[in-house]
XYZ file of C-alpha atoms in Angstrom:
709
model
C -32.704 -9.716 17.836
C -34.973 -8.276 20.568
C -38.669 -8.564 21.430
C -40.818 -5.767 22.843
C -44.521 -5.080 23.419
C -46.639 -2.089 22.585
C -49.102 -3.082 25.378
C -47.171 -4.972 28.029
C -50.097 -5.062 30.509
C -52.222 -7.068 28.103
C -49.389 -9.577 27.777
C -49.494 -10.131 31.557
C -53.292 -10.437 31.423
C -52.951 -13.128 28.750
C -50.524 -15.073 30.918
C -52.969 -14.848 33.846
C -55.826 -16.022 31.613
C -53.736 -19.040 30.692
C -54.449 -20.369 34.232
C -58.200 -20.727 33.494
C -57.867 -24.079 31.677
C -55.750 -25.391 34.566
C -58.457 -24.539 37.127
C -61.194 -26.058 34.970
C -59.084 -29.134 34.416
C -58.679 -29.692 38.149
C -62.362 -29.064 38.944
C -63.775 -31.218 36.194
C -61.211 -33.954 36.352
C -62.919 -37.300 35.955
C -62.292 -39.808 38.706
C -62.402 -43.520 37.944
C -65.113 -45.444 39.881
C -63.882 -48.447 41.819
C -64.963 -51.851 40.459
C -65.208 -54.569 43.005
C -66.525 -57.483 40.902
C -64.125 -60.411 40.892
C -65.283 -61.339 37.414
C -63.800 -58.131 36.046
C -60.281 -58.869 37.247
C -59.083 -59.081 33.643
C -60.203 -55.504 33.017
C -58.265 -54.260 36.046
C -55.069 -55.420 34.396
C -55.624 -52.864 31.662
C -56.493 -50.055 34.055
C -52.987 -48.658 34.126
C -52.803 -48.383 30.336
C -56.229 -46.776 30.106
C -55.431 -44.196 32.795
C -52.177 -43.229 31.111
C -53.923 -42.666 27.776
C -56.635 -40.631 29.440
C -54.120 -38.450 31.269
C -52.063 -37.885 28.094
C -55.143 -36.764 26.172
C -56.138 -34.449 28.997
C -52.652 -32.928 29.183
C -52.525 -32.362 25.409
C -55.863 -30.565 25.432
C -54.817 -28.640 28.543
C -51.613 -27.477 26.865
C -53.514 -26.364 23.745
C -56.041 -24.405 25.797
C -53.294 -22.790 27.903
C -51.422 -21.804 24.724
C -54.645 -20.424 23.210
C -55.274 -18.035 26.121
C -51.593 -17.069 26.333
C -51.431 -16.279 22.612
C -54.607 -14.193 22.813
C -52.989 -12.051 25.464
C -49.743 -11.908 23.486
C -51.589 -10.824 20.347
C -53.394 -8.014 22.199
C -49.984 -6.819 23.490
C -48.803 -6.364 19.850
C -45.254 -7.771 20.148
C -42.620 -6.479 17.690
C -39.352 -8.003 16.579
C -36.326 -5.764 15.915
C -32.725 -6.370 14.919
C -31.405 -4.005 17.606
C -32.482 -2.392 20.840
C -34.335 0.731 19.809
C -36.934 2.960 21.440
C -40.462 2.063 20.436
C -41.707 5.657 20.333
C -42.327 6.196 16.638
C -42.510 9.971 17.111
C -39.087 10.254 18.740
C -36.731 12.673 16.888
C -34.378 11.139 14.340
C -30.757 11.861 13.456
C -30.705 11.271 9.681
C -28.072 11.362 6.943
C -29.427 11.789 3.393
C -26.869 10.776 0.740
C -27.347 11.744 -2.913
C -25.656 9.883 -5.735
C -24.436 12.884 -7.747
C -22.694 10.998 -10.549
C -23.702 11.939 -14.084
C -25.647 8.723 -14.651
C -28.304 10.339 -12.422
C -28.924 12.685 -15.369
C -30.938 9.911 -17.056
C -34.346 11.249 -18.124
C -37.688 9.472 -18.012
C -41.076 11.111 -18.376
C -39.382 14.504 -18.391
C -37.616 13.988 -15.062
C -34.007 13.135 -14.336
C -33.097 10.589 -11.693
C -31.845 13.494 -9.584
C -35.241 15.225 -9.858
C -36.941 12.062 -8.614
C -34.402 11.690 -5.800
C -34.984 15.293 -4.676
C -38.760 14.793 -4.588
C -38.397 11.626 -2.506
C -35.944 13.322 -0.143
C -38.202 16.344 0.393
C -41.165 14.087 1.244
C -38.955 12.064 3.550
C -37.628 15.092 5.400
C -41.100 16.626 5.664
C -42.523 13.504 7.339
C -39.763 13.105 9.929
C -40.768 13.574 13.596
C -40.539 17.074 14.992
C -37.100 17.919 16.320
C -35.266 15.617 13.917
C -31.851 16.588 12.564
C -30.897 16.006 8.922
C -27.523 16.225 7.173
C -27.296 16.187 3.358
C -24.227 14.596 1.708
C -23.293 14.582 -2.004
C -21.306 11.567 -3.201
C -18.971 13.682 -5.341
C -17.934 15.716 -2.279
C -18.479 13.412 0.720
C -18.384 15.923 3.544
C -20.939 15.850 6.350
C -22.892 19.099 6.645
C -24.136 20.760 9.800
C -27.330 19.040 11.033
C -30.365 20.971 9.802
C -33.999 21.226 10.694
C -36.705 19.963 8.336
C -37.235 23.263 6.484
C -33.522 24.029 6.090
C -32.833 20.447 5.016
C -35.516 20.655 2.318
C -33.863 23.822 1.008
C -30.459 22.112 1.017
C -31.916 19.172 -0.911
C -33.094 21.582 -3.602
C -29.532 22.839 -4.161
C -27.991 19.403 -4.823
C -26.347 19.200 -8.272
C -24.660 16.527 -10.374
C -20.892 16.628 -10.760
C -18.394 15.137 -13.190
C -16.011 14.032 -10.433
C -17.451 10.710 -9.273
C -16.394 9.052 -6.052
C -17.719 5.743 -4.698
C -20.854 5.991 -2.611
C -18.913 3.971 -0.036
C -16.992 7.160 0.832
C -20.182 9.131 1.472
C -21.616 6.256 3.501
C -18.527 6.163 5.683
C -18.829 9.910 6.304
C -22.502 9.447 7.222
C -21.808 6.612 9.671
C -19.026 8.630 11.301
C -21.471 11.493 11.780
C -24.127 9.220 13.266
C -21.602 7.755 15.685
C -21.311 11.224 17.241
C -25.082 11.707 17.512
C -26.762 11.445 20.905
C -30.113 10.491 19.370
C -31.333 6.948 19.931
C -32.731 6.668 16.427
C -30.189 7.117 13.635
C -30.922 6.548 9.968
C -29.067 6.749 6.646
C -30.903 7.245 3.347
C -29.034 6.669 0.068
C -30.775 7.921 -3.094
C -29.193 6.314 -6.154
C -29.938 4.797 -9.561
C -28.139 1.601 -8.426
C -25.505 1.986 -11.172
C -22.770 -0.528 -10.380
C -20.030 2.016 -11.143
C -21.178 4.163 -8.205
C -20.056 1.551 -5.662
C -16.781 -0.006 -4.648
C -17.915 -3.601 -4.245
C -14.748 -4.573 -2.373
C -14.993 -1.839 0.270
C -17.030 -3.688 2.901
C -14.649 -3.831 5.875
C -14.658 -0.113 6.649
C -18.465 0.091 6.395
C -18.872 -2.839 8.792
C -16.464 -1.286 11.293
C -18.303 2.043 11.253
C -21.712 0.376 11.475
C -20.540 -1.486 14.557
C -19.319 1.819 15.977
C -22.733 3.401 15.454
C -24.334 0.381 17.132
C -28.008 -0.297 17.663
C -30.738 2.079 16.611
C -29.361 2.656 13.101
C -30.596 1.570 9.699
C -29.474 2.059 6.081
C -32.221 2.602 3.497
C -31.152 2.515 -0.159
C -33.827 4.189 -2.295
C -33.678 3.060 -5.925
C -34.684 5.910 -8.242
C -33.196 4.292 -11.358
C -34.803 2.893 -14.492
C -35.133 -0.879 -14.835
C -33.905 -1.227 -18.452
C -32.071 1.971 -19.463
C -31.256 2.647 -23.117
C -28.420 4.913 -24.216
C -26.137 5.844 -27.117
C -22.768 7.063 -25.874
C -19.402 8.200 -27.223
C -17.257 5.753 -25.302
C -13.863 7.101 -26.375
C -12.074 9.333 -28.889
C -8.511 8.372 -29.759
C -6.063 11.007 -30.982
C -2.872 9.488 -32.414
C -1.219 12.879 -31.918
C -2.191 15.738 -29.645
C 0.524 17.942 -31.130
C 0.472 18.213 -34.925
C 2.939 19.632 -37.388
C 1.683 22.520 -39.472
C -0.504 21.441 -42.439
C -0.781 17.911 -41.015
C -4.428 16.738 -40.881
C -6.046 16.028 -37.552
C -6.895 12.330 -37.336
C -9.164 10.862 -34.694
C -11.182 7.692 -34.134
C -14.421 7.670 -32.126
C -15.983 4.597 -30.510
C -19.792 4.746 -30.265
C -21.658 2.312 -27.989
C -25.343 1.496 -28.237
C -27.368 0.120 -25.344
C -30.702 -0.547 -26.972
C -32.225 -1.483 -30.348
C -30.437 -0.984 -33.676
C -30.446 2.637 -34.907
C -28.809 5.004 -37.421
C -27.325 8.220 -36.039
C -25.255 11.137 -37.446
C -21.791 11.753 -35.951
C -20.346 15.263 -36.242
C -16.909 16.764 -35.626
C -16.580 20.401 -34.554
C -13.332 22.378 -34.362
C -13.330 25.808 -32.743
C -17.129 25.804 -32.843
C -17.361 25.160 -36.578
C -18.734 21.909 -38.094
C -15.910 20.197 -39.993
C -17.173 16.684 -40.705
C -20.400 14.633 -40.567
C -20.919 10.894 -41.067
C -23.929 8.614 -40.636
C -23.296 5.458 -38.619
C -25.390 2.309 -38.143
C -25.374 0.905 -34.620
C -26.413 -2.692 -34.056
C -28.532 -3.554 -31.042
C -26.345 -3.504 -27.904
C -23.282 -3.102 -30.125
C -20.377 -0.727 -30.720
C -18.838 0.853 -33.809
C -15.646 2.781 -34.559
C -15.595 5.682 -36.988
C -12.507 7.573 -38.200
C -12.262 11.250 -39.188
C -9.595 13.382 -40.847
C -9.749 17.164 -40.546
C -7.200 19.087 -42.667
C -6.217 22.722 -42.744
C -5.723 23.605 -39.080
C -3.631 26.689 -38.471
C -0.764 26.985 -35.994
C -2.047 27.281 -32.413
C -4.383 25.546 -29.948
C -7.703 24.210 -31.234
C -10.657 23.015 -29.171
C -13.140 20.614 -30.702
C -15.703 17.933 -29.998
C -17.283 14.817 -31.450
C -21.093 14.840 -31.209
C -23.593 12.027 -31.709
C -27.130 13.245 -32.364
C -28.628 10.556 -30.165
C -31.663 12.334 -28.767
C -31.648 9.857 -25.883
C -32.210 10.082 -22.153
C -28.587 10.593 -21.080
C -27.143 13.695 -22.796
C -23.779 14.085 -21.045
C -22.098 11.275 -23.035
C -23.355 12.476 -26.434
C -20.402 14.871 -26.790
C -16.697 14.210 -26.343
C -14.286 17.154 -26.115
C -10.699 17.351 -27.327
C -7.835 19.834 -27.653
C -4.943 19.683 -30.106
C -2.020 21.969 -30.790
C -0.630 22.705 -34.236
C 3.003 23.726 -34.218
C 5.364 24.880 -36.866
C 7.606 22.148 -38.244
C 10.101 20.911 -35.652
C 13.525 22.415 -36.328
C 16.284 19.795 -36.190
C 20.042 20.325 -36.467
C 21.878 17.155 -37.566
C 25.607 17.232 -36.748
C 28.067 14.666 -38.145
C 31.733 14.503 -39.061
C 30.776 13.571 -42.645
C 27.404 13.938 -44.411
C 27.329 10.217 -45.290
C 27.094 9.285 -41.590
C 23.839 11.264 -41.306
C 22.123 9.894 -44.431
C 20.055 7.203 -42.734
C 18.981 9.516 -39.901
C 17.900 12.301 -42.266
C 16.093 9.869 -44.580
C 14.204 8.403 -41.629
C 12.946 11.873 -40.631
C 12.208 13.089 -44.168
C 11.772 10.083 -46.503
C 12.649 10.828 -50.122
C 9.132 9.926 -51.301
C 7.596 12.567 -49.036
C 9.944 15.469 -49.688
C 7.555 17.090 -52.133
C 4.912 17.284 -49.386
C 4.815 19.691 -46.489
C 7.661 18.540 -44.178
C 7.024 17.726 -40.528
C 10.606 18.680 -39.739
C 12.874 21.481 -40.870
C 16.280 19.826 -41.023
C 19.608 21.585 -41.248
C 22.914 19.736 -41.371
C 26.249 20.919 -40.001
C 29.740 19.488 -39.664
C 30.879 18.859 -36.120
C 33.780 21.287 -36.534
C 31.277 24.085 -37.350
C 28.971 23.480 -34.383
C 30.556 26.262 -32.317
C 29.587 28.815 -34.990
C 25.935 27.698 -35.113
C 23.230 29.517 -33.172
C 21.325 26.733 -31.454
C 18.513 29.023 -30.299
C 16.759 28.500 -33.623
C 16.425 24.716 -33.159
C 14.224 22.403 -31.117
C 16.457 19.321 -31.306
C 20.161 18.737 -31.993
C 21.308 15.286 -33.195
C 24.953 14.174 -32.960
C 25.471 11.248 -35.345
C 28.806 9.374 -35.045
C 30.624 12.548 -33.997
C 34.297 12.024 -33.144
C 35.037 14.890 -30.750
C 33.837 18.374 -29.921
C 35.587 21.398 -28.502
C 34.916 22.299 -24.920
C 33.018 25.408 -26.097
C 30.687 23.233 -28.175
C 29.914 20.950 -25.236
C 29.162 23.981 -23.073
C 26.993 25.375 -25.876
C 25.002 22.097 -25.942
C 24.700 22.150 -22.148
C 23.149 25.625 -22.246
C 20.847 24.542 -25.074
C 19.533 21.583 -23.066
C 19.218 23.502 -19.809
C 17.025 26.049 -21.605
C 14.643 23.362 -22.829
C 16.237 21.925 -25.955
C 16.524 18.250 -26.822
C 19.819 16.474 -27.578
C 20.161 13.081 -29.299
C 23.594 11.404 -29.367
C 24.263 8.277 -31.428
C 27.720 6.774 -30.893
C 29.863 4.917 -33.409
C 33.332 4.025 -34.594
C 34.423 7.689 -34.729
C 33.443 8.439 -31.110
C 36.369 9.836 -29.085
C 36.100 8.485 -25.550
C 38.208 11.267 -24.036
C 36.084 14.025 -25.569
C 32.797 12.405 -24.540
C 34.063 11.847 -20.989
C 35.339 15.411 -20.532
C 33.947 17.486 -17.697
C 32.076 19.786 -20.083
C 30.506 16.810 -21.906
C 29.404 15.159 -18.655
C 27.298 18.236 -17.902
C 24.897 17.054 -20.599
C 25.440 13.381 -21.514
C 23.553 10.638 -19.656
C 26.539 8.278 -19.305
C 30.307 7.927 -19.185
C 31.889 5.790 -21.919
C 33.861 2.796 -20.633
C 34.913 0.657 -23.593
C 33.957 -0.315 -27.109
C 32.491 -3.822 -27.301
C 32.356 -5.970 -30.475
C 29.852 -8.813 -30.726
C 30.604 -10.886 -33.843
C 27.539 -13.104 -33.369
C 25.322 -10.088 -32.803
C 22.877 -9.021 -30.072
C 19.546 -7.274 -30.488
C 17.662 -4.254 -29.227
C 14.959 -5.169 -26.711
C 12.035 -2.826 -26.056
C 9.704 -3.338 -23.092
C 9.057 0.062 -21.458
C 6.033 0.849 -23.607
C 4.601 3.224 -21.005
C 7.363 5.750 -21.720
C 6.318 8.420 -24.272
C 9.306 7.624 -26.502
C 8.356 3.951 -26.836
C 4.580 4.122 -26.427
C 3.964 3.793 -30.182
C 5.847 0.479 -30.295
C 3.436 -0.938 -27.734
C 0.710 -0.914 -30.405
C 2.738 -3.232 -32.670
C 2.636 -7.008 -32.364
C 6.407 -7.077 -33.033
C 9.274 -5.003 -34.474
C 12.177 -5.820 -36.757
C 14.608 -4.849 -34.003
C 14.331 -8.534 -33.114
C 16.151 -9.561 -36.330
C 18.480 -6.592 -36.965
C 21.793 -7.364 -35.300
C 23.917 -5.038 -33.222
C 27.576 -5.982 -33.806
C 29.269 -3.245 -31.755
C 28.361 -0.804 -29.010
C 29.832 1.238 -26.183
C 29.703 -0.087 -22.637
C 28.735 2.820 -20.390
C 28.370 3.924 -16.787
C 25.191 5.886 -16.073
C 25.382 9.411 -14.688
C 24.454 9.647 -11.035
C 21.448 11.972 -11.324
C 18.446 12.206 -13.610
C 19.409 9.231 -15.809
C 17.332 6.166 -16.675
C 17.656 3.249 -19.086
C 14.827 3.203 -21.640
C 15.937 0.107 -23.583
C 18.618 -2.564 -23.331
C 20.263 -5.132 -25.548
C 19.429 -8.801 -25.241
C 22.571 -9.265 -23.117
C 21.286 -6.722 -20.570
C 23.633 -3.816 -21.334
C 22.036 -0.342 -21.757
C 21.085 0.630 -25.308
C 19.057 3.852 -24.971
C 19.633 6.199 -22.023
C 17.811 9.378 -21.031
C 18.887 12.226 -18.789
C 16.365 14.850 -17.724
C 17.127 18.333 -16.454
C 14.424 19.483 -14.047
C 10.653 19.773 -14.377
C 8.446 21.587 -16.811
C 10.063 22.736 -20.042
C 13.644 21.926 -19.037
C 15.390 19.830 -21.677
C 16.725 16.304 -21.879
C 19.429 14.330 -23.635
C 19.194 10.786 -25.013
C 22.095 8.511 -25.944
C 22.047 5.498 -28.278
C 25.084 3.398 -27.338
C 25.356 1.856 -30.801
C 25.370 3.577 -34.196
C 22.477 5.321 -35.992
C 24.191 4.854 -39.387
C 24.971 1.786 -41.498
C 28.251 0.894 -43.227
C 28.188 -2.180 -45.481
C 31.752 -3.254 -44.669
C 33.803 -4.797 -41.928
C 33.278 -1.665 -39.810
C 29.497 -2.270 -39.581
C 28.233 -1.524 -36.083
C 24.535 -2.289 -36.509
C 21.851 -3.270 -38.991
C 19.181 -1.278 -37.143
C 19.050 1.600 -39.728
C 17.911 -0.912 -42.375
C 14.517 -1.639 -40.773
C 11.165 0.122 -40.662
C 11.311 0.226 -36.849
C 14.289 2.576 -37.167
C 12.087 5.101 -39.018
C 9.496 4.929 -36.237
C 12.186 5.295 -33.568
C 13.712 8.318 -35.304
C 10.351 10.074 -35.595
C 9.373 9.336 -31.990
C 12.818 10.411 -30.795
C 12.567 13.859 -32.386
C 8.962 14.388 -31.281
C 9.794 13.379 -27.725
C 12.878 15.564 -27.470
C 10.880 18.490 -28.905
C 8.166 17.923 -26.289
C 5.488 16.972 -28.832
C 4.812 13.342 -27.897
C 4.836 14.107 -24.181
C 2.280 16.901 -24.369
C -1.038 16.062 -22.706
C -3.910 18.341 -23.618
C -6.830 16.038 -22.732
C -7.818 14.965 -19.230
C -10.533 13.223 -17.241
C -12.724 14.938 -14.677
C -10.981 14.991 -11.318
C -7.462 15.006 -12.797
C -4.823 17.538 -11.810
C -3.914 19.464 -14.953
C -0.414 20.730 -15.700
C -0.063 23.605 -18.161
C 3.553 24.149 -19.204
C 4.464 27.798 -19.521
C 7.958 27.475 -20.986
C 8.652 31.190 -20.943
C 11.898 32.596 -19.635
C 9.913 35.556 -18.305
C 6.674 34.164 -16.815
C 3.656 36.423 -16.524
C 2.586 37.732 -13.159
C -0.984 36.465 -13.552
C -2.753 33.788 -15.604
C -6.510 33.387 -16.072
C -8.146 29.965 -16.341
C -11.623 30.032 -17.917
C -13.740 26.878 -17.583
C -16.506 25.729 -19.993
C -19.109 27.669 -17.992
C -17.050 30.869 -18.373
C -16.072 30.900 -14.702
C -12.684 32.605 -14.366
C -9.944 31.721 -11.891
C -6.743 33.761 -11.571
C -3.496 31.941 -10.840
C 0.175 32.824 -10.545
C 3.428 30.887 -10.708
C 5.527 30.320 -7.631
C 9.161 31.291 -7.839
C 11.137 28.752 -9.876
C 8.084 27.025 -11.335
C 7.612 26.628 -15.070
C 4.093 25.134 -15.131
C 0.658 25.921 -13.736
C -1.088 23.160 -11.787
C -4.888 23.252 -11.796
C -6.208 20.817 -9.174
C -9.149 18.440 -9.717
C -10.888 19.949 -12.753
C -14.653 19.498 -12.438
C -16.438 20.793 -15.537
C -16.705 18.888 -18.799
C -15.581 20.782 -21.884
C -12.690 22.945 -23.041
C -10.694 25.300 -20.809
C -8.678 28.377 -21.823
C -5.474 29.502 -20.100
C -4.365 33.032 -21.014
C -2.025 35.799 -19.940
C -1.265 39.229 -21.378
C 1.305 41.732 -20.214
C 3.318 44.548 -21.846
C 2.426 43.506 -25.363
C 3.217 39.838 -24.734
C 0.577 37.109 -24.780
C 0.300 33.494 -23.665
C -2.589 31.321 -24.905
C -3.076 27.675 -24.013
C -5.878 25.295 -23.114
C -7.053 21.735 -22.558
C -10.208 19.614 -22.548
C -11.896 17.501 -19.883
C -14.175 14.478 -20.305
C -15.991 12.072 -18.023
C -14.503 8.554 -17.617
C -16.221 6.148 -19.999
C -17.121 3.946 -17.020
C -19.784 6.503 -16.050
C -21.737 5.473 -19.160
C -21.850 1.856 -18.017
C -25.452 1.611 -16.843
C -25.433 -1.917 -15.415
C -27.563 -1.894 -12.310
C -26.754 -3.707 -9.100
C -29.160 -6.341 -7.945
C -30.628 -5.458 -4.516
C -29.099 -8.646 -3.126
C -25.607 -7.508 -4.174
C -26.035 -4.188 -2.388
C -27.527 -5.690 0.762
C -24.592 -8.087 0.886
C -22.202 -5.145 0.580
C -23.859 -3.066 3.301
C -24.919 -5.855 5.644
C -28.049 -7.981 5.567
C -29.104 -7.038 9.094
C -28.782 -3.277 8.634
C -29.661 -2.371 5.021
C -32.762 -2.578 2.867
C -33.373 -1.578 -0.777
C -36.722 0.007 -1.710
C -38.192 1.346 -4.949
C -41.266 3.418 -4.017
C -42.777 5.461 -1.205
C -44.927 2.620 0.104
C -41.944 0.271 0.410
C -39.925 3.029 2.072
C -42.628 3.785 4.646
C -42.975 0.105 5.451
C -39.213 -0.322 5.773
C -38.867 2.777 7.985
C -41.758 1.700 10.210
C -40.194 -1.721 10.557
C -36.846 -0.154 11.345
C -38.234 2.292 13.898
C -40.909 0.160 15.635
C -39.901 -3.332 14.572
C -41.806 -6.043 12.734
C -45.182 -6.712 14.395
C -45.949 -10.364 15.078
C -49.736 -9.869 15.511
C -50.714 -11.389 12.100
C -48.569 -14.458 12.681
C -49.888 -14.933 16.228
C -53.497 -14.721 15.004
C -52.800 -17.376 12.388
C -51.345 -19.575 15.106
C -54.409 -18.969 17.320
C -56.745 -19.999 14.501
C -54.688 -23.148 13.980
C -54.849 -23.905 17.714
C -58.659 -23.429 17.807
C -59.171 -25.875 14.982
C -56.577 -28.264 16.425
C -58.138 -28.204 19.900
C -61.634 -28.848 18.506
C -60.448 -31.682 16.334
C -58.577 -33.409 19.172
C -61.397 -32.906 21.677
C -63.899 -34.532 19.317
C -61.489 -37.355 18.599
C -60.536 -38.028 22.215
C -64.063 -37.887 23.646
C -66.028 -39.276 20.753
C -68.849 -41.475 22.055
C -68.843 -45.015 20.651
C -71.717 -46.008 18.437
C -74.245 -48.367 20.140
C -75.417 -51.437 18.305
C -79.098 -51.391 17.500
């Protein structure tokens, strides 16, 4: 804290005037008259006490009168109190940083104006009223980079160009950039203005240390003014999320999705619509309870093979339009082509039935399955298949192993389930080790049984199991399996048995569309005799595992076609002859041209910014490549909980930040920050109290006693 005076000379004059009561006290000091009567000796004994009381009363009145004159001079000097040493010239140029909250919650409309419109108007008034010669930098929270300091006119123009963006970053980042910029300024007065709707999601409430360090670096003469342009009690209907069980669908499989609608406000009824490729495909009316949420499911049949862009729309008609539409992209592929190889057809029965249950064979199949004997594998053209499954195969010729290696290296998927027929020497051959994820060590029998344990639910193969409370793998015994040694490169264990030995292993071959092989170290078939290896094929979890296995190896479950704003998007090309040039068209029809680096098999599009559906295309010599994806805002941006001013002041520092709501509060806060808080009103109140106090004590001390009649 520091104290300064607008009129220092008057303060000295007040101190000099404080000597007047002292002079008067000395000149008018009453002197006791000597009493020489012997009869009054008793009164003399009380003389000392009387004199002391008289002197004390005189000193009290003297002190009050001295303080009265001193305070009059102090009041005329207009003292101000400031939290830091700052120049008192209110017209001195300012170095200012104006930070805009450019998150999409600032789109909120009231009285025909968005929060950004209000923030721009406040900023233009603020810049226009700054002292001549001031420098202003404008910072957007979505891209926290300090701009070149501008004059008032140029700064006002820059304010007009500020836009909202779908790539939110905490306002803490922009504030740190602003404080770094001010630390380099040579101006004595440095100010930061933050224009925000006070949405809690715009701040990192744990990021205080860095702000404090930078504020200390800037030092005295700086202030942070948070200007609240938000709405006290916002109301909104938002699509919080849209869940797609599958982003890649088999041909003639209906698109299924579930939308979650949140209501912040009174109970209402609203229509929900689903669009695919710009055409309305479904409409439902939904009732939303006050401050509640509802889920609504849709099924859209009849999508043709290819990429499809769609959206879910709620006709809310509210003040925040960006969250009334949620975009999605799905891909419809032809049925996955699977080759099932076994020594005998009976070994493959359970695997085939899991992929194409007998009850569903009259419907459109999700998989095209072809079976072959292991001895005929060398005569089969694998180029026509997406996945090859080896079920309890005894041995393969070297040419067949090399054929499988080429198939996987070119992007195919290989599933290998071991069993009692498995020939260790064949599976450990040099040609087999090119593809398999592990070397076989020994066959292990477990008469009491062990069980398959799943816990890596983040992996695409096992993600579906994470939605189940439990599986029947916990009760289906494994009585025999192969103990294995993992390959040195590209291999990971996806699941183990309850004794810790590996059960499901994966080996990947490069990035992008390169293939992978997966090994199940026990059997995928069931034999109801003494040679039983496992009971796993008898449970429903086996059917789920089989389906997820084929989809994963075919690249269907791993495909990601839907992203959040700010994500880096990967578009897999998967073509042996990539195109020289690809065009990426965003939802606003802006086109960016990209090319693949040598050896790459996927395009990487950094930090997508626009909400909506993107197209990725290439055409060359009669060939064509068409792909795409969709981008949405994180659901957290629709959380409109506002910070209390006390929370924000605590975050930014109580001695350096203030939160204001209107122009009058801002002007008062800026004046206080620049000049300091004037003490004149408080001093005048104290003077009035002293005047009354001095009069009261003077009358009490020198009150004449009443004379008896």
